[in-house]
Amino acid sequence: MDTSFNATTADRIGQMKYSAVNFTHIKQTSIKAQREIAQLTFAERKLILKRIRTYIIENRDQLIAKVQRETLKSRTDALIGEIFAVCDHLVFLEKNLEKFLQDKKIPTPISLLGKKSRVYCDPLGTILIISPWNYPLYQAIVPITSALMTRNAVIYKPSEFTPLKGVVEEILEYAFEDQRKSEEWVQIVYGDGEIGIGLIDLKPNKIFFTGSVSTGKKIMSQAAEYLIPVELELGGKDAMVVMNDANIERASSAALWGALTNTGQSCTSTEKVYIHESVYDEFKSLILKKAASIDQGVDRDGNCEIGLITTKAQEKVILTHYEDALAKGAKELMPVDIDINNHMISPIILENVTKDMLTYHEESFGPFVILIPFQNEENLLEEINSSKYGLSGCVWSKNIERAIQFAHRWETGGVSINNVMLTEGNHSLPFGGVKESGIGRYKGEFGLYSFCNMKAILIDGNHNNIDPNWYPYTPEKYRLMDQMTEGLYSSGIFNFIKFAFNGLKVEGLSNKLGRFKKR
Ligand code: NAD
């Protein structure tokens, strides 16, 4: 195990004092910046994305080292979660931006003959992005580029625990080739929750928040005062379901990775593994065998599977859940190594976890592998749907149709079938939760729209006619419109003719009555 990185940098507060933040200036700058950003063509936006990607790829070693210093994650976790995943998102945007965001032609019903309908993906204005500490580069670049590419100004507040001070600035300055633009288009404000509250008071046009349920509730309540729309990407208690016909060898490897990647500090970590009782023992022995060879530390060469725990507060949550589970009868399947001075908690593999334990219901956000046998699929579905969370999950079965049916009935935001944590691995898919796991979707086509004012446009090419539904109303007009309505919404060709005939008549009458008031 390599713990040679001194963990003193974790928990450091990279924040500004509330009194030192010039909120008025931030507000004014974002309004001015948004007017400039609104002018960006698709080609200019794609170039920005390409340059961000180039910077990240060319400087990945240095970026990984900075991420590791603040998060204490393993090098491979940093490469996969912060470099690969971010570049994948950037490529997705580059390829699809124009297709998804160009003005859209929308069908117009026959009752509006002669008119055309469009949807414009216009910007909302300024997006306030507030991020957590667990994936500081990803949680910066993915929402910032989503907001920018939809032509919004951005105010970004990273977590006070992993601010990556100066990193995003450097990336954006390279991408924009202009220091002023990078400072004004994406204003980065370092600070804690108090600063976050101050930024919400600036009444941005939308808040994109990623973090805990408790902070999400506070943000939503503050935003409600100003009626600011919020997107909340919150916590989870994701389950893995292993059916009796699953590939146990593969599923056990997946469970270990899903539970332990980023040392379990992922919103979509596999927090509980439900295994059919007929394959439980086989699954357990495989997972224990595989867990025994896990190396832990903040490595420099890619040798460690998992890193350390990023914050003191999270260590406390993990240890509380662990001690609570043991006190209430959970069985530890492998000795747990705890070295708090070095931010180290080794994998906690438990069975006999029961409903009265904290780790059964609450997000543990740590290196827990919790094995629970089940007998009946229907009862299991009821059980997992009783969770207050619903972020994502995975189901394992060789019978894909069976797994699909299970996924449909699971109250959650995403389900991987025969894989783990992989819905978020495809940037074309929407991401987000249901219930207390959040509100809204980002990423993919649907996610991009959540940063847009999806503006409805109707173009009437007819400059002379008076529409039938305009004044004046008369009994004759009412009769014709009534017949027209019946014809339009009843079935059969005869009714369609009735609609067309009465439609023409009512149009003629409307034009005759014109703008004059009836007497
Ligand atoms: P947190 O809620 O403590 O903090 C998140 C951010 O909110 C930080 O930047 C913090 O300074 C800020 N903040 C705190 N109080 C605030 C307030 N009153 N107003 C405005 N801003 C405020 O979360 P965390 O501990 O940084 O992150 C861990 C949590 O994030 C976990 O629950 C995890 O599941 C969740 N998470 C969710 C996703 C997702 O996409 N669903 C992704 C990553 C992490």
CSV table of N, CA and C in Angstrom, one decimal, residues 382-481:
chain,number,residue,atom,x,y,z
A,382,GLU,N,-40.1,-4.9,-4.5
A,382,GLU,CA,-40.8,-4.0,-3.5
A,382,GLU,C,-39.9,-3.4,-2.5
A,383,GLU,N,-38.9,-4.2,-2.1
A,383,GLU,CA,-37.9,-3.8,-1.1
A,383,GLU,C,-37.0,-2.7,-1.6
A,384,ILE,N,-36.5,-2.9,-2.8
A,384,ILE,CA,-35.6,-1.8,-3.3
A,384,ILE,C,-36.4,-0.6,-3.7
A,385,ASN,N,-37.6,-0.7,-4.1
A,385,ASN,CA,-38.4,0.5,-4.4
A,385,ASN,C,-38.9,1.2,-3.2
A,386,SER,N,-38.7,0.6,-2.0
A,386,SER,CA,-39.1,1.3,-0.8
A,386,SER,C,-38.0,2.3,-0.3
A,387,SER,N,-36.8,2.3,-1.0
A,387,SER,CA,-35.8,3.2,-0.7
A,387,SER,C,-36.2,4.6,-1.0
A,388,LYS,N,-35.7,5.6,-0.1
A,388,LYS,CA,-36.0,7.0,-0.4
A,388,LYS,C,-35.2,7.5,-1.6
A,389,TYR,N,-34.1,6.8,-2.0
A,389,TYR,CA,-33.3,7.2,-3.1
A,389,TYR,C,-33.7,6.5,-4.4
A,390,GLY,N,-33.3,7.0,-5.5
A,390,GLY,CA,-33.5,6.3,-6.8
A,390,GLY,C,-32.6,6.9,-7.8
A,391,LEU,N,-31.3,6.7,-7.7
A,391,LEU,CA,-30.4,7.3,-8.7
A,391,LEU,C,-30.1,6.3,-9.8
A,392,SER,N,-29.5,5.2,-9.5
A,392,SER,CA,-29.4,4.2,-10.6
A,392,SER,C,-29.2,2.8,-9.9
A,393,GLY,N,-28.9,1.8,-10.7
A,393,GLY,CA,-28.7,0.5,-10.2
A,393,GLY,C,-28.4,-0.5,-11.3
A,394,CYS,N,-28.2,-1.8,-11.0
A,394,CYS,CA,-27.9,-2.7,-12.1
A,394,CYS,C,-28.6,-4.1,-11.8
A,395,VAL,N,-28.9,-4.8,-12.9
A,395,VAL,CA,-29.5,-6.1,-12.7
A,395,VAL,C,-28.8,-7.0,-13.6
A,396,TRP,N,-28.6,-8.2,-13.1
A,396,TRP,CA,-27.7,-9.3,-13.8
A,396,TRP,C,-28.5,-10.5,-14.0
A,397,SER,N,-28.7,-10.9,-15.3
A,397,SER,CA,-29.4,-12.1,-15.6
A,397,SER,C,-29.0,-12.4,-17.1
A,398,LYS,N,-28.9,-13.7,-17.3
A,398,LYS,CA,-28.7,-14.1,-18.7
A,398,LYS,C,-29.9,-13.9,-19.6
A,399,ASN,N,-31.1,-13.9,-18.9
A,399,ASN,CA,-32.4,-13.6,-19.6
A,399,ASN,C,-32.6,-12.1,-19.7
A,400,ILE,N,-32.2,-11.5,-20.8
A,400,ILE,CA,-32.2,-10.1,-21.0
A,400,ILE,C,-33.7,-9.5,-20.8
A,401,GLU,N,-34.6,-10.3,-21.3
A,401,GLU,CA,-36.0,-9.8,-21.2
A,401,GLU,C,-36.5,-9.7,-19.8
A,402,ARG,N,-36.1,-10.7,-19.0
A,402,ARG,CA,-36.4,-10.7,-17.6
A,402,ARG,C,-35.8,-9.5,-16.9
A,403,ALA,N,-34.5,-9.2,-17.2
A,403,ALA,CA,-33.8,-8.1,-16.6
A,403,ALA,C,-34.5,-6.7,-17.1
A,404,ILE,N,-34.9,-6.7,-18.3
A,404,ILE,CA,-35.5,-5.4,-18.8
A,404,ILE,C,-36.9,-5.2,-18.1
A,405,GLN,N,-37.6,-6.3,-17.9
A,405,GLN,CA,-38.9,-6.1,-17.2
A,405,GLN,C,-38.6,-5.6,-15.7
A,406,PHE,N,-37.6,-6.1,-15.1
A,406,PHE,CA,-37.2,-5.7,-13.8
A,406,PHE,C,-36.8,-4.2,-13.8
A,407,ALA,N,-36.0,-3.9,-14.8
A,407,ALA,CA,-35.6,-2.5,-14.9
A,407,ALA,C,-36.7,-1.5,-15.0
A,408,HIS,N,-37.7,-1.9,-15.8
A,408,HIS,CA,-38.9,-1.0,-16.0
A,408,HIS,C,-39.6,-0.7,-14.7
A,409,ARG,N,-39.7,-1.7,-13.9
A,409,ARG,CA,-40.4,-1.6,-12.6
A,409,ARG,C,-39.6,-1.0,-11.5
A,410,TRP,N,-38.4,-0.8,-11.7
A,410,TRP,CA,-37.5,-0.2,-10.7
A,410,TRP,C,-37.6,1.3,-10.6
A,411,GLU,N,-37.9,1.9,-9.5
A,411,GLU,CA,-38.1,3.3,-9.4
A,411,GLU,C,-36.7,4.0,-9.2
A,412,THR,N,-36.1,4.2,-10.3
A,412,THR,CA,-34.7,4.7,-10.3
A,412,THR,C,-34.4,5.5,-11.6
A,413,GLY,N,-33.3,6.2,-11.6
A,413,GLY,CA,-33.0,7.1,-12.8
A,413,GLY,C,-32.4,6.3,-14.0
A,414,GLY,N,-31.7,5.2,-13.7
A,414,GLY,CA,-31.0,4.5,-14.7
A,414,GLY,C,-30.7,3.1,-14.3
A,415,VAL,N,-30.7,2.1,-15.2
A,415,VAL,CA,-30.4,0.7,-14.8
A,415,VAL,C,-29.4,0.2,-15.9
A,416,SER,N,-28.3,-0.3,-15.4
A,416,SER,CA,-27.4,-1.1,-16.3
A,416,SER,C,-27.8,-2.5,-16.2
A,417,ILE,N,-27.8,-3.2,-17.4
A,417,ILE,CA,-28.1,-4.6,-17.4
A,417,ILE,C,-26.9,-5.4,-17.7
A,418,ASN,N,-26.5,-6.3,-16.8
A,418,ASN,CA,-25.3,-7.1,-16.9
A,418,ASN,C,-24.0,-6.2,-17.0
A,419,ASN,N,-24.1,-5.0,-16.4
A,419,ASN,CA,-22.9,-4.2,-16.2
A,419,ASN,C,-23.2,-3.3,-15.0
A,420,VAL,N,-22.2,-2.5,-14.6
A,420,VAL,CA,-22.4,-1.8,-13.4
A,420,VAL,C,-21.9,-0.3,-13.6
A,421,MET,N,-22.7,0.6,-13.1
A,421,MET,CA,-22.4,2.1,-13.2
A,421,MET,C,-22.1,2.5,-14.6
A,422,LEU,N,-22.8,1.8,-15.5
A,422,LEU,CA,-22.5,2.1,-16.9
A,422,LEU,C,-23.4,3.0,-17.7
A,423,THR,N,-24.6,3.3,-17.1
A,423,THR,CA,-25.5,4.2,-17.8
A,423,THR,C,-24.8,5.6,-17.9
A,424,GLU,N,-24.1,6.0,-16.8
A,424,GLU,CA,-23.4,7.3,-16.9
A,424,GLU,C,-22.1,7.2,-17.8
A,425,GLY,N,-21.8,6.0,-18.1
A,425,GLY,CA,-20.6,5.8,-19.0
A,425,GLY,C,-20.9,6.1,-20.5
A,426,ASN,N,-22.2,6.3,-20.8
A,426,ASN,CA,-22.6,6.7,-22.1
A,426,ASN,C,-23.1,8.1,-22.1
A,427,HIS,N,-22.4,9.0,-22.6
A,427,HIS,CA,-22.8,10.5,-22.5
A,427,HIS,C,-24.0,10.8,-23.3
A,428,SER,N,-24.5,9.9,-24.1
A,428,SER,CA,-25.7,10.2,-24.9
A,428,SER,C,-26.9,9.9,-24.1
A,429,LEU,N,-26.7,9.2,-22.9
A,429,LEU,CA,-27.9,8.9,-22.1
A,429,LEU,C,-28.1,10.0,-21.1
A,430,PRO,N,-29.4,10.2,-20.7
A,430,PRO,CA,-29.6,11.2,-19.7
A,430,PRO,C,-29.2,10.7,-18.3
A,431,PHE,N,-28.8,11.6,-17.5
A,431,PHE,CA,-28.4,11.2,-16.1
A,431,PHE,C,-29.2,12.0,-15.1
A,432,GLY,N,-29.6,11.3,-14.0
A,432,GLY,CA,-30.3,12.0,-12.9
A,432,GLY,C,-31.1,11.0,-12.2
A,433,GLY,N,-31.7,11.5,-11.0
A,433,GLY,CA,-32.4,10.5,-10.2
A,433,GLY,C,-33.9,10.8,-10.0
A,434,VAL,N,-34.5,9.9,-9.3
A,434,VAL,CA,-35.9,10.1,-8.9
A,434,VAL,C,-35.9,10.2,-7.4
A,435,LYS,N,-37.1,10.4,-6.8
A,435,LYS,CA,-37.2,10.5,-5.4
A,435,LYS,C,-36.2,11.5,-4.8
A,436,GLU,N,-35.5,11.1,-3.7
A,436,GLU,CA,-34.6,12.0,-3.0
A,436,GLU,C,-33.2,12.1,-3.8
A,437,SER,N,-33.1,11.3,-4.8
A,437,SER,CA,-31.8,11.4,-5.6
A,437,SER,C,-31.8,12.6,-6.5
A,438,GLY,N,-32.9,13.3,-6.6
A,438,GLY,CA,-32.8,14.5,-7.4
A,438,GLY,C,-33.9,14.9,-8.3
A,439,ILE,N,-33.7,16.0,-9.0
A,439,ILE,CA,-34.7,16.5,-9.9
A,439,ILE,C,-34.0,16.9,-11.2
A,440,GLY,N,-34.5,16.5,-12.3
A,440,GLY,CA,-34.0,16.9,-13.6
A,440,GLY,C,-33.0,15.9,-14.2
A,441,ARG,N,-32.6,16.1,-15.4
A,441,ARG,CA,-31.7,15.3,-16.1
A,441,ARG,C,-30.6,16.1,-16.8
A,442,TYR,N,-29.4,15.7,-16.8
A,442,TYR,CA,-28.4,16.3,-17.6
A,442,TYR,C,-27.7,15.3,-18.4
A,443,LYS,N,-26.8,15.7,-19.3
A,443,LYS,CA,-26.1,14.8,-20.2
A,443,LYS,C,-27.1,14.3,-21.3
A,444,GLY,N,-26.5,14.0,-22.4
A,444,GLY,CA,-27.3,13.5,-23.5
A,444,GLY,C,-28.1,14.6,-24.1
A,445,GLU,N,-28.9,14.2,-25.1
A,445,GLU,CA,-29.8,15.2,-25.8
A,445,GLU,C,-30.8,15.8,-24.8
A,446,PHE,N,-31.4,15.0,-24.0
A,446,PHE,CA,-32.4,15.5,-23.0
A,446,PHE,C,-31.8,16.4,-22.0
A,447,GLY,N,-30.6,16.0,-21.6
A,447,GLY,CA,-29.9,16.8,-20.6
A,447,GLY,C,-29.5,18.2,-21.1
A,448,LEU,N,-29.1,18.2,-22.4
A,448,LEU,CA,-28.7,19.6,-22.9
A,448,LEU,C,-29.9,20.5,-22.9
A,449,TYR,N,-31.1,20.0,-23.1
A,449,TYR,CA,-32.3,20.8,-23.1
A,449,TYR,C,-32.6,21.5,-21.8
A,450,SER,N,-32.1,20.8,-20.7
A,450,SER,CA,-32.3,21.4,-19.4
A,450,SER,C,-31.5,22.6,-19.1
A,451,PHE,N,-30.6,23.0,-20.0
A,451,PHE,CA,-29.8,24.2,-19.9
A,451,PHE,C,-30.4,25.3,-20.9
A,452,CYS,N,-31.5,24.9,-21.5
A,452,CYS,CA,-32.0,25.8,-22.6
A,452,CYS,C,-33.4,26.3,-22.2
A,453,ASN,N,-33.7,27.5,-22.8
A,453,ASN,CA,-35.1,28.0,-22.8
A,453,ASN,C,-35.7,27.4,-24.1
A,454,MET,N,-36.4,26.3,-24.0
A,454,MET,CA,-37.0,25.6,-25.2
A,454,MET,C,-38.1,26.5,-25.7
A,455,LYS,N,-37.8,27.4,-26.6
A,455,LYS,CA,-38.7,28.4,-26.9
A,455,LYS,C,-39.6,28.0,-28.1
A,456,ALA,N,-40.9,28.1,-27.8
A,456,ALA,CA,-41.9,27.7,-28.8
A,456,ALA,C,-42.1,28.9,-29.8
A,457,ILE,N,-42.0,28.6,-31.1
A,457,ILE,CA,-42.2,29.6,-32.1
A,457,ILE,C,-43.3,29.2,-33.1
A,458,LEU,N,-44.2,30.1,-33.4
A,458,LEU,CA,-45.2,29.8,-34.4
A,458,LEU,C,-45.2,30.9,-35.5
A,459,ILE,N,-45.0,30.5,-36.7
A,459,ILE,CA,-44.9,31.5,-37.8
A,459,ILE,C,-46.1,31.4,-38.7
A,460,ASP,N,-46.8,32.5,-38.7
A,460,ASP,CA,-48.0,32.6,-39.6
A,460,ASP,C,-47.7,33.3,-40.9
A,461,GLY,N,-47.7,32.6,-42.0
A,461,GLY,CA,-47.4,33.2,-43.3
A,461,GLY,C,-48.5,34.0,-43.8
A,462,ASN,N,-49.7,33.9,-43.2
A,462,ASN,CA,-50.9,34.6,-43.8
A,462,ASN,C,-51.1,36.0,-43.1
A,463,HIS,N,-50.9,37.0,-43.9
A,463,HIS,CA,-50.9,38.4,-43.3
A,463,HIS,C,-52.3,39.0,-43.4
A,464,ASN,N,-53.3,38.4,-44.1
A,464,ASN,CA,-54.5,39.1,-44.4
A,464,ASN,C,-55.7,38.5,-43.6
A,465,ASN,N,-55.7,37.2,-43.5
A,465,ASN,CA,-56.9,36.6,-42.9
A,465,ASN,C,-57.1,36.9,-41.4
A,466,ILE,N,-58.4,36.9,-41.0
A,466,ILE,CA,-58.7,37.1,-39.5
A,466,ILE,C,-59.0,35.6,-39.0
A,467,ASP,N,-58.3,35.2,-38.0
A,467,ASP,CA,-58.5,33.8,-37.5
A,467,ASP,C,-59.9,33.6,-37.0
A,468,PRO,N,-60.5,32.4,-37.2
A,468,PRO,CA,-61.9,32.2,-36.8
A,468,PRO,C,-62.1,32.4,-35.3
A,469,ASN,N,-61.0,32.1,-34.5
A,469,ASN,CA,-61.2,32.1,-33.0
A,469,ASN,C,-61.1,33.6,-32.5
A,470,TRP,N,-60.8,34.5,-33.4
A,470,TRP,CA,-60.7,35.9,-32.9
A,470,TRP,C,-62.1,36.5,-32.9
A,471,TYR,N,-62.3,37.7,-32.3
A,471,TYR,CA,-63.6,38.4,-32.2
A,471,TYR,C,-63.9,39.0,-33.6
A,472,PRO,N,-65.1,39.2,-33.9
A,472,PRO,CA,-66.2,39.0,-33.1
A,472,PRO,C,-66.8,37.6,-33.1
A,473,TYR,N,-67.4,37.2,-32.0
A,473,TYR,CA,-68.2,35.9,-31.9
A,473,TYR,C,-69.6,36.2,-32.3
A,474,THR,N,-70.2,35.3,-33.1
A,474,THR,CA,-71.6,35.4,-33.5
A,474,THR,C,-72.2,34.0,-33.4
A,475,PRO,N,-73.5,33.9,-33.3
A,475,PRO,CA,-74.2,32.6,-33.2
A,475,PRO,C,-73.8,31.7,-34.5
A,476,GLU,N,-73.7,32.4,-35.7
A,476,GLU,CA,-73.4,31.6,-36.9
A,476,GLU,C,-72.0,31.1,-36.8
A,477,LYS,N,-71.1,31.9,-36.3
A,477,LYS,CA,-69.7,31.5,-36.2
A,477,LYS,C,-69.6,30.3,-35.2
A,478,TYR,N,-70.4,30.4,-34.1
A,478,TYR,CA,-70.4,29.3,-33.1
A,478,TYR,C,-70.8,28.0,-33.7
A,479,ARG,N,-71.9,28.1,-34.6
A,479,ARG,CA,-72.5,26.9,-35.2
A,479,ARG,C,-71.4,26.2,-36.1
A,480,LEU,N,-70.8,27.1,-36.9
A,480,LEU,CA,-69.8,26.5,-37.9
A,480,LEU,C,-68.6,25.9,-37.1
A,481,MET,N,-68.2,26.6,-36.1
A,481,MET,CA,-67.0,26.1,-35.3
A,481,MET,C,-67.4,24.8,-34.6
